[in-house]
CSV table of C-alpha atoms in Angstrom, one decimal:
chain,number,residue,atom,x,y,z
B,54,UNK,CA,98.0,114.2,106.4
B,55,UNK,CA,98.5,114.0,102.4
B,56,UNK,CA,96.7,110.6,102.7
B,57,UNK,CA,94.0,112.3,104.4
B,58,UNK,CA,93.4,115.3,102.0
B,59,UNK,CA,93.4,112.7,99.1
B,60,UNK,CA,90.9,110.5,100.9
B,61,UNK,CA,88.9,113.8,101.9
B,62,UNK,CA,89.3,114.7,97.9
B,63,UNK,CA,87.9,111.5,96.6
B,64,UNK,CA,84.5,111.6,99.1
B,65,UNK,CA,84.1,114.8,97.8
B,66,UNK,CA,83.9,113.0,94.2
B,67,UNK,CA,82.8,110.1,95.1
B,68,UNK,CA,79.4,112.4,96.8
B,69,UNK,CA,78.8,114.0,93.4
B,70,UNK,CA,79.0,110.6,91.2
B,71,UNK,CA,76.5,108.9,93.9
B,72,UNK,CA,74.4,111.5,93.0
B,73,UNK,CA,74.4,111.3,89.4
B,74,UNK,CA,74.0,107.3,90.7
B,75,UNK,CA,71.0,107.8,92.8
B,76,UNK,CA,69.0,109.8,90.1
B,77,UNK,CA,69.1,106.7,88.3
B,78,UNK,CA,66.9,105.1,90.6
B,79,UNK,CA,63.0,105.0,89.1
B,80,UNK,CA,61.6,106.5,92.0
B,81,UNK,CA,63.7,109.6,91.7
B,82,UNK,CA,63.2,110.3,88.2
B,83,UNK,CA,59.5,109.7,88.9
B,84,UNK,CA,59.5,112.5,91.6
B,85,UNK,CA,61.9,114.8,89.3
B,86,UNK,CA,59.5,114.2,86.2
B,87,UNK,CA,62.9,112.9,84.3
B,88,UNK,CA,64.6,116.5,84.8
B,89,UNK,CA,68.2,116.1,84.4
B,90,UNK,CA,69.5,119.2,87.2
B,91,UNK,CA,66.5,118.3,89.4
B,92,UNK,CA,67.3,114.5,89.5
B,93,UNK,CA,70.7,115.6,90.1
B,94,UNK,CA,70.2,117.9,93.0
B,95,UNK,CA,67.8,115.0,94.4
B,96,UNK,CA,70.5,112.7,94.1
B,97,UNK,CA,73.1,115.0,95.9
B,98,UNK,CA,71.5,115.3,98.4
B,99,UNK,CA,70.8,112.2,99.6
B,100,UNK,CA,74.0,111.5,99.3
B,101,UNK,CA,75.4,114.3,101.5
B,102,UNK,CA,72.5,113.7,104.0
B,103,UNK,CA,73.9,110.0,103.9
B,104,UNK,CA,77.6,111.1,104.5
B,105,UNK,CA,76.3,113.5,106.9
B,106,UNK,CA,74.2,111.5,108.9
B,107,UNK,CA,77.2,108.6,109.2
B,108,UNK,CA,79.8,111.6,109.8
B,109,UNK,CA,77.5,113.0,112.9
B,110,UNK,CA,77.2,109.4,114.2
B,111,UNK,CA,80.6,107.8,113.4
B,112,UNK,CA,82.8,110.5,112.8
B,113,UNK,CA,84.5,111.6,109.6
B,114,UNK,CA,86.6,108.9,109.1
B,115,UNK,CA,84.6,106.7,108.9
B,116,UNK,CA,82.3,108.6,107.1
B,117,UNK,CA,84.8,108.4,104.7
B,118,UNK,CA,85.2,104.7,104.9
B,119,UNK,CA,81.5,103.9,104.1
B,120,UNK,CA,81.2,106.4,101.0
B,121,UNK,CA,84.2,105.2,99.7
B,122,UNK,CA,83.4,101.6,99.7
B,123,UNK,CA,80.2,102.4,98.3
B,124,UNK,CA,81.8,103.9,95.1
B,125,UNK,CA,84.0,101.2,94.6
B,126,UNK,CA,81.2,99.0,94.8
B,127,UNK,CA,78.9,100.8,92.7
B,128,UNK,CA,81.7,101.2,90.3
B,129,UNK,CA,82.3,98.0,90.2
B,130,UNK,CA,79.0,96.9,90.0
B,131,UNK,CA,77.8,99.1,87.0
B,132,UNK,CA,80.9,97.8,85.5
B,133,UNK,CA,79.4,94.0,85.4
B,134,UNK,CA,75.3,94.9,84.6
B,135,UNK,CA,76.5,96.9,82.1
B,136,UNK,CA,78.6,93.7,80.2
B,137,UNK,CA,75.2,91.5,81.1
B,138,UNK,CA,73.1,94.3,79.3
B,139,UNK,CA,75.2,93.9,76.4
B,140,UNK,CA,75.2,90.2,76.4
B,141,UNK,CA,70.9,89.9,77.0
B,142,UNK,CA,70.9,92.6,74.5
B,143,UNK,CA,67.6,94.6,76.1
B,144,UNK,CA,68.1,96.4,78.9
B,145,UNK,CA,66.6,96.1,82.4
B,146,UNK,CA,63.5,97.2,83.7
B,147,UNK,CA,64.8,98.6,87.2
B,148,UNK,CA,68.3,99.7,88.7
B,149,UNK,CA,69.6,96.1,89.4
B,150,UNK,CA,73.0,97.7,90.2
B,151,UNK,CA,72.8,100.0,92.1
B,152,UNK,CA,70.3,97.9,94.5
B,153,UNK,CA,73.5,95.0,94.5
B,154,UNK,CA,75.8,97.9,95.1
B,155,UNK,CA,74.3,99.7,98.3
B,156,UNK,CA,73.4,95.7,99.5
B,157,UNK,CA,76.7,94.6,99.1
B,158,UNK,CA,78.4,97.7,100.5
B,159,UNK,CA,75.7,96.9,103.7
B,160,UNK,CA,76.8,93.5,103.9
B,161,UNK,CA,80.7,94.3,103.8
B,162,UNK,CA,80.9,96.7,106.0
B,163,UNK,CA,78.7,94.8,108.3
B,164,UNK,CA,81.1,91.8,108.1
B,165,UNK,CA,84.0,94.4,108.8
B,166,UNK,CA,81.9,95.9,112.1
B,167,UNK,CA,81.6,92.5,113.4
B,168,UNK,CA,85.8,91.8,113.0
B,169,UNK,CA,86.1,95.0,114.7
B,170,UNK,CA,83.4,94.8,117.4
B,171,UNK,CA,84.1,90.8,118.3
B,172,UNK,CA,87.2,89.6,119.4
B,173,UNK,CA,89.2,86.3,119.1
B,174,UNK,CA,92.0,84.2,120.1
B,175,UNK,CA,94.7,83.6,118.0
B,176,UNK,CA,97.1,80.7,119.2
B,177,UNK,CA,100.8,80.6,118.5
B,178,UNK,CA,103.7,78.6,119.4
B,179,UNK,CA,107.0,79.0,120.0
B,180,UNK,CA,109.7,76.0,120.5
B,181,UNK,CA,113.5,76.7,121.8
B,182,UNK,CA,116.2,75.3,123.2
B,183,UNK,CA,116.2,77.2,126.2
B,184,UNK,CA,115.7,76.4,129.4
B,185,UNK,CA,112.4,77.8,130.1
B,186,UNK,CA,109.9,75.2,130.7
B,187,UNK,CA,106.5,75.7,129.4
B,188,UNK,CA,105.2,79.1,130.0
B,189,UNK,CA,101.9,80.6,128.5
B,190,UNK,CA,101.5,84.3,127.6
B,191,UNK,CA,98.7,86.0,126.9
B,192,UNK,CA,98.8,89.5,124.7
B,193,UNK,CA,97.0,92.1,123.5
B,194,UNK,CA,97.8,95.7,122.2
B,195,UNK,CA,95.7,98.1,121.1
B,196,UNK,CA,92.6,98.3,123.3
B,197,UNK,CA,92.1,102.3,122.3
B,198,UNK,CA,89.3,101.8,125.1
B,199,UNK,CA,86.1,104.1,124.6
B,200,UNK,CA,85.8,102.7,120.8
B,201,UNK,CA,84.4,99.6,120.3
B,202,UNK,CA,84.2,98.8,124.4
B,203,UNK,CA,84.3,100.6,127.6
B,204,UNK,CA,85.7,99.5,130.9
B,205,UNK,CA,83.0,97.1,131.5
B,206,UNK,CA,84.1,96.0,127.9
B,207,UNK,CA,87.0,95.5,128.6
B,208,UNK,CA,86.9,93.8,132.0
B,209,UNK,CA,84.5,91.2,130.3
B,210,UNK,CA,87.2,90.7,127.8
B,211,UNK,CA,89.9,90.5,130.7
B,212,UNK,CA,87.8,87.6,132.4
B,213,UNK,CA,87.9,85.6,128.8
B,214,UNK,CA,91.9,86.0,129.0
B,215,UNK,CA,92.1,85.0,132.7
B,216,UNK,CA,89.9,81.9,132.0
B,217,UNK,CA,92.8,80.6,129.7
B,218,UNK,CA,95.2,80.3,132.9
B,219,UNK,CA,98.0,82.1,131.5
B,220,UNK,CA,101.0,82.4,133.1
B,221,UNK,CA,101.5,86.4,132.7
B,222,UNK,CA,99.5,88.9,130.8
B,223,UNK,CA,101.9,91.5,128.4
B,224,UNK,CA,99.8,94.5,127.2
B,225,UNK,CA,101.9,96.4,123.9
B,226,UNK,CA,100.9,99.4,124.3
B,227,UNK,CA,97.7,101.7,123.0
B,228,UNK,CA,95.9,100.6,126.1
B,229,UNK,CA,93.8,104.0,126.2
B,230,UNK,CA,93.0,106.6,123.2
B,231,UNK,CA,93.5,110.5,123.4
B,232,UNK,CA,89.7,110.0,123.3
B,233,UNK,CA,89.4,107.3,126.7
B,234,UNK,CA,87.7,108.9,129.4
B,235,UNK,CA,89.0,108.6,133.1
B,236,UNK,CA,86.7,106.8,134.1
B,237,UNK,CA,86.8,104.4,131.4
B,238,UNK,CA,90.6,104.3,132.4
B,239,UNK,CA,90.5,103.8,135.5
B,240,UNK,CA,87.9,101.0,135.4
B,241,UNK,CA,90.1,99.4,132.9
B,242,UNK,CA,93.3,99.5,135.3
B,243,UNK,CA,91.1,97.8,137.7
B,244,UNK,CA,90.1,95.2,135.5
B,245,UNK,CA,93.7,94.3,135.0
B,246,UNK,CA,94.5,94.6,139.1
B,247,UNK,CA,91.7,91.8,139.1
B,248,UNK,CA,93.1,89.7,137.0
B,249,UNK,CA,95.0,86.1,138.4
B,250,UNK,CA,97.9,84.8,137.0
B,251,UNK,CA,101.4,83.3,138.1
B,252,UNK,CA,103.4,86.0,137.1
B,253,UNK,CA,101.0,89.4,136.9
B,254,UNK,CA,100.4,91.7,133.8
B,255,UNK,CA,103.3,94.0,132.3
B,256,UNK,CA,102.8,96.7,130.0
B,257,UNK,CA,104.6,99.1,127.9
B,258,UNK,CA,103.2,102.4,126.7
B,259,UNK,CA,101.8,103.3,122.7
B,260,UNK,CA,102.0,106.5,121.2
B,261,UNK,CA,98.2,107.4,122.2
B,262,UNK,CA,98.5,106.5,125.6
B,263,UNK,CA,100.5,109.5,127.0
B,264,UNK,CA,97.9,111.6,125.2
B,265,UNK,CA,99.0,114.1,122.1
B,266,UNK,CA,97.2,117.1,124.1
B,267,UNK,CA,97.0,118.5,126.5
B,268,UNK,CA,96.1,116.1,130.2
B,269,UNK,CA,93.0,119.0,130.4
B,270,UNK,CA,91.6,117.1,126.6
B,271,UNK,CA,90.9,113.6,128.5
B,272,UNK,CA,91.7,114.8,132.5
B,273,UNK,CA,94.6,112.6,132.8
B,274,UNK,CA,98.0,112.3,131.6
B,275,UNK,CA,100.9,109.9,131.1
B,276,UNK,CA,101.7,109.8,134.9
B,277,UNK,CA,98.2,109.6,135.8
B,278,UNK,CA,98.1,106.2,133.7
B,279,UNK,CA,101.1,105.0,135.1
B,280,UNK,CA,99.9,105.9,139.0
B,281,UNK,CA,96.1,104.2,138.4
B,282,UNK,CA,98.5,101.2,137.0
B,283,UNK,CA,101.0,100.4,139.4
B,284,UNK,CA,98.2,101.3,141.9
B,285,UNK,CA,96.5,97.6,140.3
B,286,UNK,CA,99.8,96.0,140.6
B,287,UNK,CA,100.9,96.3,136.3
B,288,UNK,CA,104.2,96.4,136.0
B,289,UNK,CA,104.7,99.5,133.8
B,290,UNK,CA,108.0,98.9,131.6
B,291,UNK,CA,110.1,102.0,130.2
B,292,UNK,CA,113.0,100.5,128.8
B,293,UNK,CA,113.6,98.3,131.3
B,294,UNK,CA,114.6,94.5,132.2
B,295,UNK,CA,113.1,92.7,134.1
B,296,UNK,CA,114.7,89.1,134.6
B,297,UNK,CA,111.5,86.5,136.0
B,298,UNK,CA,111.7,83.3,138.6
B,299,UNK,CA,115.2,82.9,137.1
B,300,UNK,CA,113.8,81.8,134.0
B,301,UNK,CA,113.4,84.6,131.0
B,302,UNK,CA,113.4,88.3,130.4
B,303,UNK,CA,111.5,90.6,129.7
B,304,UNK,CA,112.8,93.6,127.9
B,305,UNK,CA,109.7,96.5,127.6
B,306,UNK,CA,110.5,99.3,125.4
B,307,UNK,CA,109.9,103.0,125.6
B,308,UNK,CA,107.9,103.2,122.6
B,309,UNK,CA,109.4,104.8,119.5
B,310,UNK,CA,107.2,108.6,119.2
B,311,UNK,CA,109.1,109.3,122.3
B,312,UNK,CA,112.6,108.8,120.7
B,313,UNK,CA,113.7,111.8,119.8
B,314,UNK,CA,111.5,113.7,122.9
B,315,UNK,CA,112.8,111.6,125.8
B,316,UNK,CA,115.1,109.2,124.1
B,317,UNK,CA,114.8,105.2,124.0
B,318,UNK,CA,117.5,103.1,124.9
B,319,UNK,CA,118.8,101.2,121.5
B,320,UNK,CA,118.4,96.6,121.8
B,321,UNK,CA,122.0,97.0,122.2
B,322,UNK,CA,121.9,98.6,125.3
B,323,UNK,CA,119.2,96.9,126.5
B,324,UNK,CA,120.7,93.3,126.4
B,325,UNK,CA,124.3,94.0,127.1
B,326,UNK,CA,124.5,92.7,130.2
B,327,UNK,CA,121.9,89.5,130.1
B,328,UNK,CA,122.5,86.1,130.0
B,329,UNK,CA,122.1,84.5,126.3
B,330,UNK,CA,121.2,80.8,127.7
B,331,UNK,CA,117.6,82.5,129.3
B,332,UNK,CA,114.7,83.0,126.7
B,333,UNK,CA,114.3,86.4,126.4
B,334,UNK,CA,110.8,88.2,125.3
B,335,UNK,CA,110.8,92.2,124.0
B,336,UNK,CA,107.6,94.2,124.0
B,337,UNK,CA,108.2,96.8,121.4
B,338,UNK,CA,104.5,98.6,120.6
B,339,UNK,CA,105.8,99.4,117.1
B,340,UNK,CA,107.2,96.9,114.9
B,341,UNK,CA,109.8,99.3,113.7
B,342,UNK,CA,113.5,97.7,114.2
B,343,UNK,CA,113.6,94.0,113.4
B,344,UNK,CA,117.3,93.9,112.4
B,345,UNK,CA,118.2,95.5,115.9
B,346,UNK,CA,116.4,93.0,117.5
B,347,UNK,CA,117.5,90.3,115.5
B,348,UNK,CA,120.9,91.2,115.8
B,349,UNK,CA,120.6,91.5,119.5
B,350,UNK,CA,119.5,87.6,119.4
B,351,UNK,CA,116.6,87.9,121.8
B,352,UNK,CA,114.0,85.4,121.4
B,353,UNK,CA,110.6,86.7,121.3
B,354,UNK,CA,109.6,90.1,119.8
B,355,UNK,CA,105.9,91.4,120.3
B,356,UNK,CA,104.2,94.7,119.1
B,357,UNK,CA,100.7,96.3,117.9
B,358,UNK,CA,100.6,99.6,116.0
B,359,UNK,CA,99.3,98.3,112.5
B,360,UNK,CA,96.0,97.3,113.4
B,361,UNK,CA,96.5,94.3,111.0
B,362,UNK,CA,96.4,96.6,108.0
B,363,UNK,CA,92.8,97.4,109.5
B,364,UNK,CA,91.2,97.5,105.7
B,365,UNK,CA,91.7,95.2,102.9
B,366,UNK,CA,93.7,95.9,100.7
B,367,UNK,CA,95.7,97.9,102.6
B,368,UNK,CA,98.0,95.4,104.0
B,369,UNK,CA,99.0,93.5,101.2
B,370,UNK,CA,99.4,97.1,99.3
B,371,UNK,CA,101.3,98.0,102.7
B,372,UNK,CA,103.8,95.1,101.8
B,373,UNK,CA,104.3,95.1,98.3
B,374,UNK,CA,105.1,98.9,98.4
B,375,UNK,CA,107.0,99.5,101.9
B,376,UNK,CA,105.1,102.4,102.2
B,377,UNK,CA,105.6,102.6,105.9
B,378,UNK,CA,108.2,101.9,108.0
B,379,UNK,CA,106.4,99.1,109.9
B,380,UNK,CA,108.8,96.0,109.7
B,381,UNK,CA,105.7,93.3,109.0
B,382,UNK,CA,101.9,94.6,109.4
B,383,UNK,CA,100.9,91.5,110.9
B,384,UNK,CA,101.4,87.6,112.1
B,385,UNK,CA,104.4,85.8,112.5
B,386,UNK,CA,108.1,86.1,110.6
B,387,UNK,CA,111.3,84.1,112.0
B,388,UNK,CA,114.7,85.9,111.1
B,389,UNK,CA,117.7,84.4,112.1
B,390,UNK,CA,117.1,82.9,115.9
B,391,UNK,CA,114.2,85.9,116.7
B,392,UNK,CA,110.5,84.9,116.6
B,393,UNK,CA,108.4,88.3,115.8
B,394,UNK,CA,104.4,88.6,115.9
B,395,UNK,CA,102.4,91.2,115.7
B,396,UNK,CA,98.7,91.2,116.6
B,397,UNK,CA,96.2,93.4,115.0
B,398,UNK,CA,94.7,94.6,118.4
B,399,UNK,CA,92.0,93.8,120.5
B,400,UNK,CA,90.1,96.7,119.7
B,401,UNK,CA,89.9,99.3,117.1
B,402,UNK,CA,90.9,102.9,116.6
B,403,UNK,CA,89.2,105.7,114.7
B,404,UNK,CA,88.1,103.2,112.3
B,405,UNK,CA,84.6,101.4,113.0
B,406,UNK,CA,85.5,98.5,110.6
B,407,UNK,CA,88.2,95.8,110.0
B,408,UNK,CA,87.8,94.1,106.3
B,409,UNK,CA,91.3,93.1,106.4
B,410,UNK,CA,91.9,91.4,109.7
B,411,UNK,CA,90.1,90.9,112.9
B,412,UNK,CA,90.4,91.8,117.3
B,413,UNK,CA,91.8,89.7,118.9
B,414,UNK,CA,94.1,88.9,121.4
B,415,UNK,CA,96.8,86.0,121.6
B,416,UNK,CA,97.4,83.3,123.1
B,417,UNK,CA,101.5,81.6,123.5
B,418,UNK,CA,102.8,78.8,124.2
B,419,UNK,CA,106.4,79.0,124.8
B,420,UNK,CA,107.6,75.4,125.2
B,421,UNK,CA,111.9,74.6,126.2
B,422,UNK,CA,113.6,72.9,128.4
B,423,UNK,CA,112.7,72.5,132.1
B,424,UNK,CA,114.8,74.5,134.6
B,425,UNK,CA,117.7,73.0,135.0
């Protein structure tokens, strides 16, 4: 919320200076005659029918997003014409920075709607001891359906993952949005009912899926999700273990917004009572307790949440400064014997863009020992 009245602060500010920005351009001071108030109402108002226009159509986030970028840009880019000025000595004849500003802001953000709106594989792989065999695991979190795809999105999408052969589909969790439409949800449960592998798909729940308003908001609630999924033959995980063909676990968690509503059982609960010689794989949507998990020894630990930091710089500024309590915002870390990844989602959230990461979904190879 603080972040969001700061970010709501700034577009205010960042409106007005875009306005004393815009009255820059020739054209405008040619209609204003060169008047200082009228080429500054001029300017305002372009720039609010720009933030409105991309607020009606996007929302206000993203609104947000796109006048903020621009500032920095502009900002930036005055900055640098303004050092050539004073090295040429004479100034120029037209705007030259404000035209590389709002083309460059086009251009980034463009880039940032294709990461977001396109979605890749991402290959990893993990060696043990273990005797597991070769198994390959496909995952994705994070789908938020209804934002940048629909069902038929998203069964499309499910058809590239099957064509990889894996051997068992794990989904982490934000498979639907409080925004998802039933039907969008239901067509999505069918696409994963549709969907061939040895071992079937497993999921564990996000904190959008259950919905944080009322069932009447979308038409559906958390029960109705888990009825249209078992109903396709997903195996829907609450903190529970699940031991496969004799030859690993795995351990889905009841995600962490529900601890202190419904309780979660802790890692030491959960792997009391397993065997330590089988490979063991935890899907955890929020990568929030890394030295539990590590200290529980399990192999494999995989969650979503982050969104990969979703805009640059927010990740590295995420990790330098701890500033939430996400264990890693994205990719791969090793501690002690425990393997952790997490994927920056197949899809995207509120947020049109990704400048700091990309979709995608991943693709494991888990290679150890053949069953004895």
């Amino acid at each position: 919320m603080i972040l969001m009245i700061v970010l709501f602060a700034l577009t205010i500010a960042g409106v007005c200076y875009l306005a004393n920005r815009i009255g820059k351009f020739a054209l405008i001071q040619k209609l204003t005659r060169g008047k200082k108030v009228a080429r500054m109402l001029a300017g305002l108002l372009i720039a609010a029918a720009l933030t409105a226009v991309i607020w009606l159509a996007w929302g206000s986030m993203n609104a947000i997003v796109c006048v903020l970028h621009l500032i920095i840009f502009w900002l930036v880019s005055d900055g640098i014409f303004a050092l050539i000025k004073k090295r040429r000595k004479k100034p120029f004849t037209r705007y030259y920075a404000g035209i590389a500003a709002i083309t460059f802001t086009i251009c980034y953000l463009g880039v940032g709607w294709y990461q977001a709106h396109h979605v890749w594989q991402t290959a990893y792989q993990i060696q043990t001891d273990k005797n597991v065999g070769d198994l390959r695991v496909a995952v994705f979190s994070d789908s938020h359906t209804g934002t940048t795809f629909h069902g038929d999105g998203f069964a499309e999408h499910m058809k590239e993952i099957e064509a990889q052969n894996p051997d068992l589909v794990l989904i982490v969790g934000d498979f639907v949005d409080d925004d998802t439409s039933k039907e969008d949800m239901i067509r999505c449960c069918e696409a994963l009912g549709e969907m061939k592998t040895t071992y079937g798909v497993y999921f564990v729940f996000g904190n959008h899926d259950k919905g944080y308003y009322s069932p009447d908001y979308r038409g559906y609630d958390g029960d109705d999700l888990i009825a249209e999924l078992e109903k396709n033959n997903v195996h829907v995980m609450q903190d529970d273990v699940e031991l496969i063909d004799d030859r690993f676990y795995l351990i889905g968690r009841t995600d962490k917004s529900e601890e202190y509503a419904s309780g979660r059982k802790t890692m030491e609960e959960l792997t009391a009572d397993l065997d330590p010689d089988k490979f063991s794989i935890v899907l955890d949507h929020q990568p929030e307790d890394y030295d539990a998990q590590a200290k529980a020894d399990v192999d494999l630990v995989l969650s979503g949440h982050t969104h990969g930091g979703q805009l640059f710089p927010l990740r590295p500024i995420e990790e330098l400064t701890n500033m939430t309590p996400d264990d890693r915002i994205y990719g791969y870390e090793k501690r002690g014997n425990t393997n952790f990844i997490v994927t920056s989602g197949i899809s995207d959230w509120a947020i049109k863009f990704k400048t700091g990461c990309r979709s995608e979904y991943l693709m494991l190879e888990i290679s150890g020992n053949s069953k004895s």
